[in-house]
Structure formats: C-alpha cells, structure tokens
Amino acid sequence: MDLLQFVRGCTFDDFLLTPQLGVVPSRDPSTIDLTTRFTSRVPLRRPIVSANMDTITRAAMASVLAEEGGIGVIDRGFRTGDIAPQVAEISAVKRTQHGIITDPHTIDEHGRIADARRLMDHTGVGTLVVIDARRRLQGLLTERDIRFVPATTGVAERMTPRDRLVVHTGTISLADAEHLMTRQKIKKLPLVNPDGTVLGLITAKDLVKHRDHPFATRDSRGRLQVAAAVGATGDFLERAIEVHNAGADVIVIDIAHGHSLVMDQAIQRLRHRLGSVELVAGNVATSDGARFLLDRGVDAIKVGIGPGGGCTTRLTTNFGVPQVEALVQCRLAVGDRVPLIADGGVKRDGSVAEAFLFGGDTVMLGSAFAGTEETPGETVLKPVLMPESQKIVRVPFKVFRGMASIGAVRDRLDLEDAGARELEALGAEGLEVSVPARGPVRAVIHDMLKHLCSAISYGGAESLADLRTKFWSNPEQYLVRLSRAARAESFER
Ligand code: XMP
C-alpha cells in the first residue's frame, strides 16, 4: 500500500482502525510499555506533551506532565524583553522535587537566626545546611529550630550539630539513601566529601515523591524535566540562554511557519551560542519542511500547520496540511532519525493513538487540557441557560486562546492602547474561547493513557512502539477510510 497516497487530504476523523487479535493480558497503563522519545536524548515513559500556550502551560501544568511521565513546554507568551517571568516558571518546575540536592541552601555557622529566617522566607526552603568558612558541614537548621527564638540568637546555638546527625560520606544511590534513612528514622541525609565539605542533601519528602511518581520525567539530578519555547526573532536568543541557564532541559523554537529562512537563521544563531542543547523546531507539515529541519540538526520536529483547536490559520490563509497527511509526509521524510511531535488537532482520546500511529513520537495537546485546574488564568462564573429546566445557573469558565489570537498577541506585545484596526493589521490567526472549568489535569491524562492502552490491545500489540511497528509493516491491515455515514456512526454522539 502507498500509505501517503492513501492518507492524502485526510485527518484523524477520516479513519477507523481494524481490531486485531489482542495479546496483552491487561490494559492497565502501569503494565504496558508506553516509552517513547520527546527528543533525541529525552526519553519519555508517556507520550504526552502540553502545548506552549499561555492559557495551557506554566509551572503547575508542566510539573504534573513531568510527574506523569510526559513533559510540558512553557510558553513564551510574556512581553518581549520580559524574560524573568518565563525563567521563574522554569525554576519553579525544577525546584518542585529533587533526587540529591547538589546545591542546598547554606548558612554560615556564625550567622544569626534573623539571617536564617530571611533566607528561609526568600527561598521557601525549611532546612538550611550550616557550614564553616571552608564549606565544611557543621549542622542542620530547620524551621522548627528557629520558631519563637530571638532574632539575634546565633545559628550555632539552635542547629543540630554535625556530631548528632547521620551523615553519609560520598555519593549514594536513592535506593540506598532510602534504606539508610528508614533504618535511622531520619528525614534529612547530608552528604559530604571526605574532607567534610558539603556534597549534597537528600530529603525524605523528595524520596516519597520519587516513589509516588514512578514514570516521572526526571533529569540526572532527579529534578522534573521541562521545556521552554522561544521565538525566532527579537529577544529569542537572550531568552533561550536565560531559560537554559535556569535549567530548561529542552528549547523549542516555535514559530507558525518553521520551514522558513527565519528559522534557518534562528537555529544557526542558537546553536552557535548554546552548542548541543536539546533543540526542537517547528512547525512544519510537509516532507520538505521536515527534511529542512532535519538537515539543520534539530533534536525533534514539531508537526502541524493549522489543526489546533485555537487556530484559524487555515481559515485566514487557506494554507495547511490535514494533520494525518502531514504526519505521514514528515515520518516518511525523516524515518527514525529524529522524533516527531504531533502538534494539534486532537479533540478526542482516540486521536492520540492515531497521532502516534501515523508518525508522531509524542502528541502535543492544547485544547484537550483547556479549563483544567493547572491551566493559568482566572476562573470566572458566567450565567448559562440550562435547556431542560430553562433556569439560569452560574457556571465556572476559563479562557482558552490561540497564541496568535488578538488577545494573546496584544498581551505579548504590550499593546494595551492599540485600536481594533491596528490589531487587525497584525493578522490574528487564533481564536479566544471560554471553556468550562474542569478538575485536575491528572485525571484527564490518566483517562487518556487508559484509552491509549486499550488501543494497543485492540491493535494486537504489546507496547506503544510495537503498535507502530506493526502498523507501518502493514498499514492496510489497520486502515479503514470512512464514508460520511460511517464517520457519523463513529464520532457523532
Ligand atoms: P490543540 O488542537 O491541541 O492544538 O488545541 C494545540 C496547538 O495549536 C497551535 N496553536 C495555534 N495555531 N494559531 C495557530 O495557527 C494560533 O493562534 C495557535 N495557538 C496555538 C499550536 O501548535 C499548539 O500547540
């Protein structure tokens, strides 16, 4: 079968997949391998990515995504030149949990309680490592040690001194640390070098988080991983350098038309300054576009021109490629040399499996997460007429908007005073809508993963990777192109 010919002009709702002999004993997501790649060097245990949109991904969303085994991309929807807010979001994700804290907050043994209080307030940490002038461990000082204590009291008077602490010399695995801390009934384990200088700190709180989220996407220091979006012009280079310094694990150059000379320049400049940083670029939707980015050495390619829920590009320009065709074109162009991110157009969980089958290694979601607790923005109560009772009830809503919507562009460019004409001249390519406020995003992700595992079972595969291998080795066995009536039977409820 010529797969590309078969899917020309088609998108998710054009197909069903034929059920095959099921081989997995259970559809439980904790037992089915969903491992994939976000970028060349960032594997994920779950193929889910939250979109870099200012009504979707900030620290709260990105932290949950990483805890659940996916990753979030913090948007660049802050005013041009105003880089600190994005840096703060990245830092917040990196601070939520650790393995070994290699740079714990420290205080000098000759300090005062007032200094300790100030440092605890400023950093939000409850335990300070007390050191001497040569950074040798002298003790630990916790919030409890300084409660109700006069500000002028010396730190050394209140700390638990080193000879009363359990201390480990050298580095240690988290499993061994947990063992030791359980045996010794301690909540904090300082690590020191043989000369007594501080090497790190392990806390029971972090170990519990590791246990609670076994699939989490973590860096080599046990912190959650997070990506950050930048543009291709303006402050993009400075922004990329700062978010990278703040700990962003992946930089995403995200522009509407990624197959462009502007992108070429941006990649070159970014590589020149940041060397081998994990770099995603997009968006493209054609084999030429994908090859263009592959040739420029990116570590993943974002695919999708116009399928997004908040997007009006196709309406306003008539350019775009139906998302399934776009994915197949890009996959055929790059093979397995670079992962693809299927970005946009997923309106129901069934399309997650399709996005993966047709070529995505991960699926980027915007509107699917809209309205959840972790999305940024206010919840507002709006009066709604209930059709059955004809009563008006007040329903909580949140705003979801395309990043090229007039509202998002106005906020980003600081155009508070711009008139309607000037805004129109910006050529908005996005919608702004109110969506009902929902509960935590974790529940949405869990449902999605359960449905993905069911799809693997129906597809006769053992794992996500196996499903795709089976599909690509014989797409004919799977693909059913739908008639209009079949589409209505399948998706209209
Ligand atoms: P979903 O369908 O998951 O798509 O909401 C999310 C993706 O939509 C894209 N996006 C836009 N595309 N104009 C566009 O042409 C916009 O204003 C816009 N905002 C978001 C983006 O790729 C996102 O990841």
Short mmCIF file of C-alpha atoms and ligand atoms in Angstrom, two decimals:
data_model
loop_
_atom_site.label_atom_id
_atom_site.label_comp_id
_atom_site.label_asym_id
_atom_site.label_seq_id
_atom_site.Cartn_x
_atom_site.Cartn_y
_atom_site.Cartn_z
CA MET A 1 0.00 0.00 0.00
CA ASP A 2 1.20 3.51 -0.76
CA LEU A 3 0.40 4.97 2.64
CA LEU A 4 0.97 8.57 1.65
CA GLN A 5 -1.39 8.30 -1.30
CA PHE A 6 -3.96 6.63 0.90
CA VAL A 7 -3.95 9.39 3.53
CA ARG A 8 -3.69 12.39 1.18
CA GLY A 9 -6.07 15.11 2.28
CA CYS A 10 -7.08 13.15 5.39
CA THR A 11 -7.10 13.76 9.12
CA PHE A 12 -7.94 11.90 12.33
CA ASP A 13 -11.70 11.60 11.83
CA ASP A 14 -11.27 10.09 8.37
CA PHE A 15 -10.21 6.69 9.70
CA LEU A 16 -11.05 3.85 11.99
CA LEU A 17 -8.56 1.14 12.82
CA THR A 18 -9.42 -2.53 12.37
CA PRO A 19 -9.24 -4.54 15.61
CA GLN A 20 -6.59 -7.30 15.67
CA LEU A 21 -6.01 -10.32 17.90
CA GLY A 22 -5.36 -8.86 21.37
CA VAL A 23 -2.19 -10.08 23.10
CA VAL A 24 -1.85 -8.05 26.29
CA PRO A 25 -3.19 -9.71 29.45
CA SER A 26 -4.25 -6.36 30.92
CA ARG A 27 -4.93 -2.84 29.66
CA ASP A 28 -3.60 -1.30 32.84
CA PRO A 29 -1.24 1.59 31.94
CA SER A 30 1.15 0.57 34.73
CA THR A 31 1.79 -2.73 32.92
CA ILE A 32 2.01 -1.60 29.27
CA ASP A 33 5.19 -0.01 27.97
CA LEU A 34 4.43 3.45 26.54
CA THR A 35 8.06 4.55 26.30
CA THR A 36 8.88 6.98 23.51
CA ARG A 37 11.22 9.86 22.67
CA PHE A 38 10.46 13.55 23.05
CA THR A 39 13.83 14.50 21.57
CA SER A 40 16.91 12.52 20.59
CA ARG A 41 18.16 12.50 24.18
CA VAL A 42 14.99 12.97 26.23
CA PRO A 43 13.02 9.75 26.50
CA LEU A 44 9.52 9.79 27.99
CA ARG A 45 7.62 6.98 29.67
CA ARG A 46 4.35 8.57 28.49
CA PRO A 47 3.96 10.19 25.05
CA ILE A 48 2.06 13.27 26.23
CA VAL A 49 3.25 16.88 25.88
CA SER A 50 1.39 20.02 26.95
CA ALA A 51 1.36 22.83 24.40
CA ASN A 52 3.32 26.05 24.79
CA MET A 53 0.25 28.25 25.02
CA ASP A 54 -0.26 30.98 27.60
CA THR A 55 -3.62 29.51 28.62
CA ILE A 56 -2.21 25.98 28.95
CA THR A 57 1.35 25.52 30.17
CA ARG A 58 3.00 27.28 33.07
CA ALA A 59 4.81 25.66 36.02
CA ALA A 60 1.75 23.93 37.51
CA MET A 61 0.85 22.18 34.25
CA ALA A 62 4.47 21.34 33.36
CA SER A 63 5.09 19.81 36.80
CA VAL A 64 2.10 17.47 36.54
CA LEU A 65 3.01 16.50 32.99
CA ALA A 66 6.55 15.58 34.06
CA GLU A 67 5.32 13.72 37.16
CA GLU A 68 3.04 11.69 34.93
CA GLY A 69 5.85 10.78 32.52
CA GLY A 70 5.29 13.38 29.80
CA ILE A 71 6.68 16.90 29.54
CA GLY A 72 5.34 20.45 29.41
CA VAL A 73 6.59 23.28 27.22
CA ILE A 74 6.43 26.64 28.99
CA ASP A 75 5.12 29.21 26.53
CA ARG A 76 6.89 32.42 25.60
CA GLY A 77 3.69 34.41 25.92
CA PHE A 78 5.32 37.07 28.02
CA ARG A 79 6.09 40.55 26.84
CA THR A 80 9.05 40.94 24.51
CA GLY A 81 12.20 41.50 26.50
CA ASP A 82 10.45 40.44 29.71
CA ILE A 83 12.28 37.17 30.20
CA ALA A 84 12.23 36.88 34.00
CA PRO A 85 8.62 35.56 34.21
CA GLN A 86 9.40 32.62 31.93
CA VAL A 87 12.61 31.93 33.83
CA ALA A 88 10.59 31.92 37.08
CA GLU A 89 8.23 29.28 35.66
CA ILE A 90 11.15 27.07 34.61
CA SER A 91 12.82 27.45 38.02
CA ALA A 92 9.56 26.60 39.78
CA VAL A 93 9.33 23.27 37.91
CA LYS A 94 12.99 22.48 38.57
CA ARG A 95 12.53 23.17 42.28
CA THR A 96 9.45 21.01 42.89
CA GLN A 97 11.46 17.89 43.58
CA HIS A 98 14.99 16.63 43.66
CA GLY A 99 16.96 13.43 43.94
CA ILE A 100 20.14 14.62 45.57
CA ILE A 101 20.06 18.38 46.13
CA THR A 102 23.57 19.23 45.00
CA ASP A 103 23.32 22.92 45.85
CA PRO A 104 21.36 23.04 49.12
CA HIS A 105 20.82 26.45 50.68
CA THR A 106 23.53 27.08 53.25
CA ILE A 107 24.13 29.47 56.12
CA ASP A 108 27.36 30.35 57.92
CA GLU A 109 27.77 28.91 61.42
CA HIS A 110 28.36 32.44 62.74
CA GLY A 111 25.09 33.74 61.27
CA ARG A 112 22.07 34.88 63.29
CA ILE A 113 18.54 33.49 63.40
CA ALA A 114 17.35 36.66 61.62
CA ASP A 115 19.58 35.72 58.64
CA ALA A 116 18.23 32.18 58.64
CA ARG A 117 14.63 33.39 58.75
CA ARG A 118 15.25 35.78 55.86
CA LEU A 119 16.85 33.02 53.77
CA MET A 120 14.04 30.55 54.52
CA ASP A 121 11.39 33.14 53.61
CA HIS A 122 13.19 34.13 50.44
CA THR A 123 13.86 30.61 49.16
CA GLY A 124 10.84 28.80 50.60
CA VAL A 125 13.06 26.01 52.00
CA GLY A 126 12.65 24.75 55.54
CA THR A 127 16.12 23.29 56.13
CA LEU A 128 19.43 25.12 55.87
CA VAL A 129 22.80 23.42 55.82
CA VAL A 130 25.15 25.13 58.30
CA ILE A 131 28.72 25.45 57.08
CA ASP A 132 32.05 26.97 58.16
CA ALA A 133 34.21 29.29 56.10
CA ARG A 134 35.58 26.30 54.12
CA ARG A 135 32.07 24.95 53.33
CA ARG A 136 32.51 22.08 55.78
CA LEU A 137 29.28 20.73 57.26
CA GLN A 138 28.65 22.00 60.80
CA GLY A 139 24.99 21.10 61.26
CA LEU A 140 21.40 21.44 60.02
CA LEU A 141 18.97 24.21 60.93
CA THR A 142 15.24 23.69 60.36
CA GLU A 143 12.18 25.94 60.64
CA ARG A 144 11.30 24.18 63.85
CA ASP A 145 14.70 25.01 65.40
CA ILE A 146 14.12 28.74 64.99
CA ARG A 147 10.44 29.07 65.87
CA PHE A 148 9.89 31.56 68.76
CA VAL A 149 13.65 32.16 69.00
CA PRO A 150 15.00 35.77 69.33
CA ALA A 151 16.39 37.10 66.04
CA THR A 152 19.84 37.82 67.49
CA THR A 153 20.45 34.26 68.67
CA GLY A 154 23.36 32.57 66.91
CA VAL A 155 22.70 29.85 64.32
CA ALA A 156 25.19 27.52 66.01
CA GLU A 157 23.17 27.65 69.25
CA ARG A 158 19.99 26.33 67.60
CA MET A 159 21.25 23.97 64.88
CA THR A 160 21.51 20.22 65.25
CA PRO A 161 25.31 19.87 65.25
CA ARG A 162 27.11 17.53 62.94
CA ASP A 163 28.01 15.00 65.67
CA ARG A 164 24.27 14.43 66.29
CA LEU A 165 23.44 13.97 62.59
CA VAL A 166 23.55 10.87 60.42
CA VAL A 167 25.89 11.89 57.61
CA HIS A 168 26.99 9.93 54.57
CA THR A 169 30.43 10.37 53.05
CA GLY A 170 30.48 10.30 49.24
CA THR A 171 27.58 9.95 46.87
CA ILE A 172 24.83 7.36 47.32
CA SER A 173 22.01 5.86 45.25
CA LEU A 174 18.49 6.99 46.11
CA ALA A 175 17.54 3.38 46.96
CA ASP A 176 20.43 3.08 49.43
CA ALA A 177 19.62 6.51 50.85
CA GLU A 178 16.02 5.45 51.43
CA HIS A 179 17.23 2.30 53.16
CA LEU A 180 19.59 4.23 55.42
CA MET A 181 17.05 6.94 56.24
CA THR A 182 14.37 4.38 57.10
CA ARG A 183 16.77 2.43 59.32
CA GLN A 184 18.00 5.56 61.10
CA LYS A 185 14.50 7.13 61.19
CA ILE A 186 15.74 10.43 59.74
CA LYS A 187 14.14 12.86 57.33
CA LYS A 188 17.32 14.54 56.04
CA LEU A 189 20.59 12.98 54.96
CA PRO A 190 23.52 15.35 54.34
CA LEU A 191 26.26 14.08 52.04
CA VAL A 192 29.87 15.20 52.48
CA ASN A 193 33.18 14.79 50.73
CA PRO A 194 35.98 13.02 52.63
CA ASP A 195 37.30 16.47 53.67
CA GLY A 196 33.92 17.27 55.27
CA THR A 197 32.75 19.79 52.66
CA VAL A 198 29.09 19.64 51.66
CA LEU A 199 28.32 17.42 48.68
CA GLY A 200 24.53 17.43 48.83
CA LEU A 201 21.37 16.79 50.79
CA ILE A 202 18.68 14.14 50.43
CA THR A 203 15.23 14.68 51.93
CA ALA A 204 12.56 12.11 52.74
CA LYS A 205 9.99 14.36 51.06
CA ASP A 206 11.80 14.04 47.73
CA LEU A 207 12.16 10.27 48.11
CA VAL A 208 8.40 9.97 48.69
CA LYS A 209 7.75 11.99 45.53
CA HIS A 210 10.02 9.66 43.56
CA ARG A 211 8.08 6.68 44.86
CA ASP A 212 4.70 8.29 44.14
CA HIS A 213 5.57 9.04 40.52
CA PRO A 214 7.45 6.04 39.15
CA PHE A 215 7.10 7.13 35.50
CA ALA A 216 8.16 10.74 36.03
CA THR A 217 10.42 12.51 33.53
CA ARG A 218 13.49 13.45 35.56
CA ASP A 219 16.95 14.83 34.84
CA SER A 220 20.18 13.29 36.09
CA ARG A 221 19.74 15.11 39.42
CA GLY A 222 16.24 13.77 39.98
CA ARG A 223 14.52 17.04 39.13
CA LEU A 224 11.49 17.17 36.84
CA GLN A 225 12.28 17.94 33.23
CA VAL A 226 10.72 20.87 31.44
CA ALA A 227 10.96 22.51 28.03
CA ALA A 228 10.75 26.19 27.14
CA ALA A 229 9.53 27.83 23.96
CA VAL A 230 11.27 30.74 22.27
CA GLY A 231 10.61 32.54 19.01
CA ALA A 232 12.99 33.05 16.09
CA THR A 233 13.47 36.80 16.18
CA GLY A 234 13.52 39.65 18.73
CA ASP A 235 14.63 38.55 22.19
CA PHE A 236 14.74 34.84 21.27
CA LEU A 237 18.48 34.29 21.76
CA GLU A 238 18.67 36.04 25.10
CA ARG A 239 15.51 34.22 26.17
CA ALA A 240 16.95 30.86 25.11
CA ILE A 241 20.18 31.49 27.03
CA GLU A 242 18.34 32.52 30.18
CA VAL A 243 15.83 29.67 30.23
CA HIS A 244 18.67 27.27 29.52
CA ASN A 245 20.65 28.69 32.45
CA ALA A 246 17.54 28.34 34.63
CA GLY A 247 17.53 24.62 33.89
CA ALA A 248 15.21 24.18 30.89
CA ASP A 249 16.05 20.73 29.54
CA VAL A 250 14.85 21.41 26.01
CA ILE A 251 14.50 24.60 23.98
CA VAL A 252 11.66 24.75 21.45
CA ILE A 253 11.91 27.27 18.62
CA ASP A 254 8.23 27.60 17.89
CA ILE A 255 7.01 29.71 15.01
CA ALA A 256 3.94 29.41 12.82
CA HIS A 257 5.97 28.68 9.68
CA GLY A 258 9.03 26.66 10.64
CA HIS A 259 10.07 25.89 7.07
CA SER A 260 11.49 29.35 6.57
CA LEU A 261 14.67 31.37 6.27
CA VAL A 262 13.88 33.00 9.61
CA MET A 263 14.03 29.55 11.21
CA ASP A 264 17.29 28.73 9.45
CA GLN A 265 18.89 31.86 10.93
CA ALA A 266 17.46 31.21 14.36
CA ILE A 267 18.77 27.63 14.51
CA GLN A 268 22.23 28.74 13.41
CA ARG A 269 22.40 31.53 15.96
CA LEU A 270 21.05 29.38 18.76
CA ARG A 271 23.45 26.51 18.03
CA HIS A 272 26.32 28.97 17.86
CA ARG A 273 25.54 30.26 21.36
CA LEU A 274 24.21 27.15 23.09
CA GLY A 275 26.02 24.33 21.28
CA SER A 276 24.46 20.93 21.75
CA VAL A 277 21.40 21.99 23.76
CA GLU A 278 18.35 19.76 23.09
CA LEU A 279 16.59 21.71 20.37
CA VAL A 280 13.10 21.25 18.97
CA ALA A 281 11.93 23.28 15.99
CA GLY A 282 8.64 23.76 14.22
CA ASN A 283 6.04 23.89 12.98
CA VAL A 284 6.15 22.18 9.63
CA ALA A 285 3.66 19.95 7.82
CA THR A 286 5.45 18.68 4.70
CA SER A 287 8.26 16.30 3.82
CA ASP A 288 10.33 19.26 2.55
CA GLY A 289 9.75 21.12 5.79
CA ALA A 290 10.71 18.13 7.93
CA ARG A 291 13.87 17.47 5.88
CA PHE A 292 14.78 21.14 6.10
CA LEU A 293 14.78 20.93 9.90
CA LEU A 294 16.47 17.51 9.97
CA ASP A 295 19.30 18.89 7.79
CA ARG A 296 19.77 21.67 10.34
CA GLY A 297 20.40 19.13 13.09
CA VAL A 298 17.39 19.65 15.36
CA ASP A 299 16.62 17.03 18.02
CA ALA A 300 12.86 16.85 17.35
CA ILE A 301 10.42 18.34 14.86
CA LYS A 302 7.02 19.78 15.71
CA VAL A 303 4.45 18.89 13.06
CA GLY A 304 1.16 20.67 12.45
CA ILE A 305 0.09 23.68 10.41
CA GLY A 306 -3.41 24.71 11.32
CA PRO A 307 -5.04 21.70 13.04
CA GLY A 308 -5.04 23.33 16.50
CA GLY A 309 -8.24 23.91 18.40
CA GLY A 310 -7.46 27.61 18.94
CA CYS A 311 -6.16 28.15 15.45
CA THR A 312 -7.59 29.96 12.45
CA THR A 313 -4.60 29.78 10.10
CA ARG A 314 -6.44 27.66 7.56
CA LEU A 315 -9.46 29.96 7.61
CA THR A 316 -7.47 33.12 7.20
CA THR A 317 -4.73 31.95 4.79
CA ASN A 318 -6.01 28.69 3.31
CA PHE A 319 -2.61 27.15 3.94
CA GLY A 320 -2.08 23.96 5.92
CA VAL A 321 -1.99 20.18 5.55
CA PRO A 322 -4.54 17.84 7.14
CA GLN A 323 -2.79 16.50 10.20
CA VAL A 324 -2.68 12.80 9.31
CA GLU A 325 -1.21 13.53 5.89
CA ALA A 326 1.27 15.94 7.50
CA LEU A 327 2.43 13.29 9.97
CA VAL A 328 2.86 10.63 7.29
CA GLN A 329 4.74 13.03 4.99
CA CYS A 330 7.13 14.03 7.78
CA ARG A 331 7.64 10.48 9.05
CA LEU A 332 8.45 9.21 5.55
CA ALA A 333 10.86 12.10 5.06
CA VAL A 334 12.89 11.67 8.27
CA GLY A 335 12.43 7.97 9.09
CA ASP A 336 13.63 7.27 12.61
CA ARG A 337 16.42 9.83 12.52
CA VAL A 338 14.58 12.38 14.59
CA PRO A 339 11.43 12.21 16.75
CA LEU A 340 8.27 13.98 15.62
CA ILE A 341 5.86 15.82 17.88
CA ALA A 342 2.28 15.58 16.55
CA ASP A 343 1.05 19.05 17.44
CA GLY A 344 -2.62 19.94 17.38
CA GLY A 345 -5.99 18.67 16.29
CA VAL A 346 -6.53 16.04 18.99
CA LYS A 347 -10.16 16.50 20.03
CA ARG A 348 -10.86 13.07 21.47
CA ASP A 349 -8.65 10.42 23.06
CA GLY A 350 -8.89 8.08 20.04
CA SER A 351 -6.85 10.56 18.02
CA VAL A 352 -3.91 10.21 20.42
CA ALA A 353 -3.43 6.63 19.22
CA GLU A 354 -3.79 7.78 15.61
CA ALA A 355 -1.31 10.64 16.03
CA PHE A 356 1.18 8.09 17.28
CA LEU A 357 0.44 5.53 14.57
CA PHE A 358 0.72 7.95 11.69
CA GLY A 359 4.14 9.16 12.76
CA GLY A 360 4.19 11.19 15.97
CA ASP A 361 6.53 10.02 18.72
CA THR A 362 4.69 12.28 21.13
CA VAL A 363 1.41 14.16 21.00
CA MET A 364 1.19 17.83 21.92
CA LEU A 365 -2.11 18.89 23.45
CA GLY A 366 -3.64 22.30 23.96
CA SER A 367 -7.43 22.36 23.92
CA ALA A 368 -7.62 18.84 25.38
CA PHE A 369 -6.24 20.33 28.62
CA ALA A 370 -8.14 23.62 28.44
CA GLY A 371 -10.12 24.54 31.55
CA THR A 372 -8.27 22.18 33.90
CA GLU A 373 -7.14 23.41 37.31
CA GLU A 374 -3.48 23.63 36.32
CA THR A 375 -4.06 25.98 33.39
CA PRO A 376 -3.12 29.59 34.07
CA GLY A 377 -5.80 32.26 34.25
CA GLU A 378 -8.80 33.18 36.31
CA THR A 379 -11.92 31.10 36.68
CA VAL A 380 -14.98 33.28 36.05
CA LEU A 381 -18.62 32.47 36.75
CA LYS A 382 -20.89 33.01 33.76
CA PRO A 383 -24.68 32.75 33.66
CA VAL A 384 -25.81 29.86 31.46
CA LEU A 385 -29.38 28.99 30.47
CA MET A 386 -29.97 25.29 31.12
CA PRO A 387 -32.01 23.97 28.18
CA GLU A 388 -34.05 21.44 30.16
CA SER A 389 -35.01 23.40 33.24
CA GLN A 390 -34.89 26.81 31.50
CA LYS A 391 -33.12 28.03 34.63
CA ILE A 392 -30.07 30.24 34.64
CA VAL A 393 -27.14 28.80 36.57
CA ARG A 394 -23.70 30.27 37.10
CA VAL A 395 -21.06 28.02 35.58
CA PRO A 396 -17.26 28.39 36.09
CA PHE A 397 -15.30 29.05 32.89
CA LYS A 398 -11.66 29.60 31.94
CA VAL A 399 -10.26 31.23 28.83
CA PHE A 400 -8.51 29.21 26.14
CA ARG A 401 -6.93 31.09 23.29
CA GLY A 402 -4.66 30.55 20.34
CA MET A 403 -1.22 32.08 20.73
CA ALA A 404 -1.86 34.10 17.58
CA SER A 405 -5.25 35.30 18.80
CA ILE A 406 -5.67 39.05 19.15
CA GLY A 407 -5.77 38.79 22.95
CA ALA A 408 -2.55 36.79 23.19
CA VAL A 409 -0.74 39.00 20.68
CA ARG A 410 -1.91 42.15 22.46
CA ASP A 411 -0.61 40.86 25.81
CA ARG A 412 2.68 39.75 24.35
CA LEU A 413 3.38 42.98 22.51
CA ASP A 414 2.17 45.24 25.29
CA LEU A 415 -0.39 46.83 23.01
CA GLU A 416 -2.93 47.83 25.62
CA ASP A 417 -3.74 51.01 23.74
CA ALA A 418 -3.81 49.60 20.23
CA GLY A 419 -7.01 50.21 18.31
CA ALA A 420 -9.06 47.47 16.67
CA ARG A 421 -7.64 48.41 13.25
CA GLU A 422 -4.04 48.11 14.37
CA LEU A 423 -4.73 44.77 15.99
CA GLU A 424 -6.42 43.50 12.88
CA ALA A 425 -3.38 44.55 10.90
CA LEU A 426 -1.35 42.10 12.98
CA GLY A 427 -3.20 39.32 11.12
CA ALA A 428 -4.50 37.26 14.02
CA GLU A 429 -4.54 33.52 13.35
CA GLY A 430 -6.12 32.36 16.58
CA LEU A 431 -9.38 32.13 18.49
CA GLU A 432 -10.25 33.04 22.04
CA VAL A 433 -12.98 30.97 23.68
CA SER A 434 -14.39 30.30 27.13
CA VAL A 435 -14.33 26.66 28.19
CA PRO A 436 -15.99 25.14 31.26
CA ALA A 437 -13.58 24.86 34.19
CA ARG A 438 -12.72 21.24 34.96
CA GLY A 439 -10.88 19.38 37.71
CA PRO A 440 -7.22 18.40 37.86
CA VAL A 441 -5.39 17.62 34.62
CA ARG A 442 -4.03 14.41 36.13
CA ALA A 443 -7.46 12.79 35.72
CA VAL A 444 -7.56 13.82 32.05
CA ILE A 445 -4.09 12.33 31.48
CA HIS A 446 -4.96 9.10 33.28
CA ASP A 447 -8.07 8.61 31.14
CA MET A 448 -6.09 9.32 28.01
CA LEU A 449 -3.43 6.76 28.93
CA LYS A 450 -6.05 4.13 29.72
CA HIS A 451 -7.60 4.71 26.31
CA LEU A 452 -4.20 4.53 24.64
CA CYS A 453 -3.54 1.19 26.33
CA SER A 454 -6.94 -0.07 25.14
CA ALA A 455 -5.95 1.00 21.62
CA ILE A 456 -2.73 -1.03 21.94
CA SER A 457 -4.78 -4.03 22.97
CA TYR A 458 -7.22 -3.62 20.04
CA GLY A 459 -4.24 -3.17 17.73
CA GLY A 460 -2.81 -6.57 18.68
CA ALA A 461 0.38 -5.04 20.06
CA GLU A 462 2.34 -5.41 23.29
CA SER A 463 3.54 -1.85 23.63
CA LEU A 464 3.23 1.54 22.01
CA ALA A 465 6.38 1.00 19.98
CA ASP A 466 5.17 -2.45 18.93
CA LEU A 467 1.85 -0.97 17.75
CA ARG A 468 3.61 1.45 15.46
CA THR A 469 5.97 -1.19 14.08
CA LYS A 470 3.02 -3.46 13.30
CA PHE A 471 1.07 -0.62 11.71
CA TRP A 472 3.92 0.54 9.46
CA SER A 473 4.76 -3.01 8.39
CA ASN A 474 1.22 -3.48 7.12
CA PRO A 475 -0.98 -0.34 7.23
CA GLU A 476 -3.59 -1.98 5.00
CA GLN A 477 -4.39 -4.40 7.78
CA TYR A 478 -5.38 -1.49 10.01
CA LEU A 479 -6.79 1.35 7.99
CA VAL A 480 -10.48 1.82 7.28
CA ARG A 481 -11.29 5.01 5.41
CA LEU A 482 -14.70 6.21 6.49
CA SER A 483 -17.72 7.14 4.45
CA ARG A 484 -19.69 10.14 5.66
CA ALA A 485 -22.26 7.81 7.22
CA ALA A 486 -19.54 5.73 8.90
CA ARG A 487 -17.97 8.90 10.30
CA ALA A 488 -21.33 9.92 11.73
CA GLU A 489 -21.81 6.43 13.18
CA SER A 490 -18.34 6.55 14.73
CA PHE A 491 -17.90 10.02 16.11
CA GLU A 492 -21.26 11.76 16.33
CA ARG A 493 -23.00 11.18 19.63
P1 XMP B 1 -4.90 21.70 20.10
O1 XMP B 1 -5.75 21.18 18.98
O2 XMP B 1 -4.39 20.60 20.97
O3 XMP B 1 -3.63 22.36 19.38
O4 XMP B 1 -5.56 22.80 20.85
C1 XMP B 1 -2.60 22.98 20.07
C2 XMP B 1 -1.67 23.63 19.08
O5 XMP B 1 -2.34 24.66 18.34
C3 XMP B 1 -1.35 25.53 17.79
N1 XMP B 1 -1.74 26.90 18.04
C4 XMP B 1 -2.05 27.81 17.09
N2 XMP B 1 -2.02 27.72 15.75
N3 XMP B 1 -2.79 29.95 15.59
C5 XMP B 1 -2.36 28.81 15.01
O6 XMP B 1 -2.28 28.75 13.78
C6 XMP B 1 -2.83 30.12 16.94
O7 XMP B 1 -3.24 31.16 17.46
C7 XMP B 1 -2.43 28.98 17.72
N4 XMP B 1 -2.33 28.79 19.06
C8 XMP B 1 -1.90 27.51 19.20
C9 XMP B 1 -0.05 25.21 18.49
O8 XMP B 1 0.75 24.48 17.58
C10 XMP B 1 -0.50 24.38 19.67
O9 XMP B 1 0.49 23.53 20.17
#
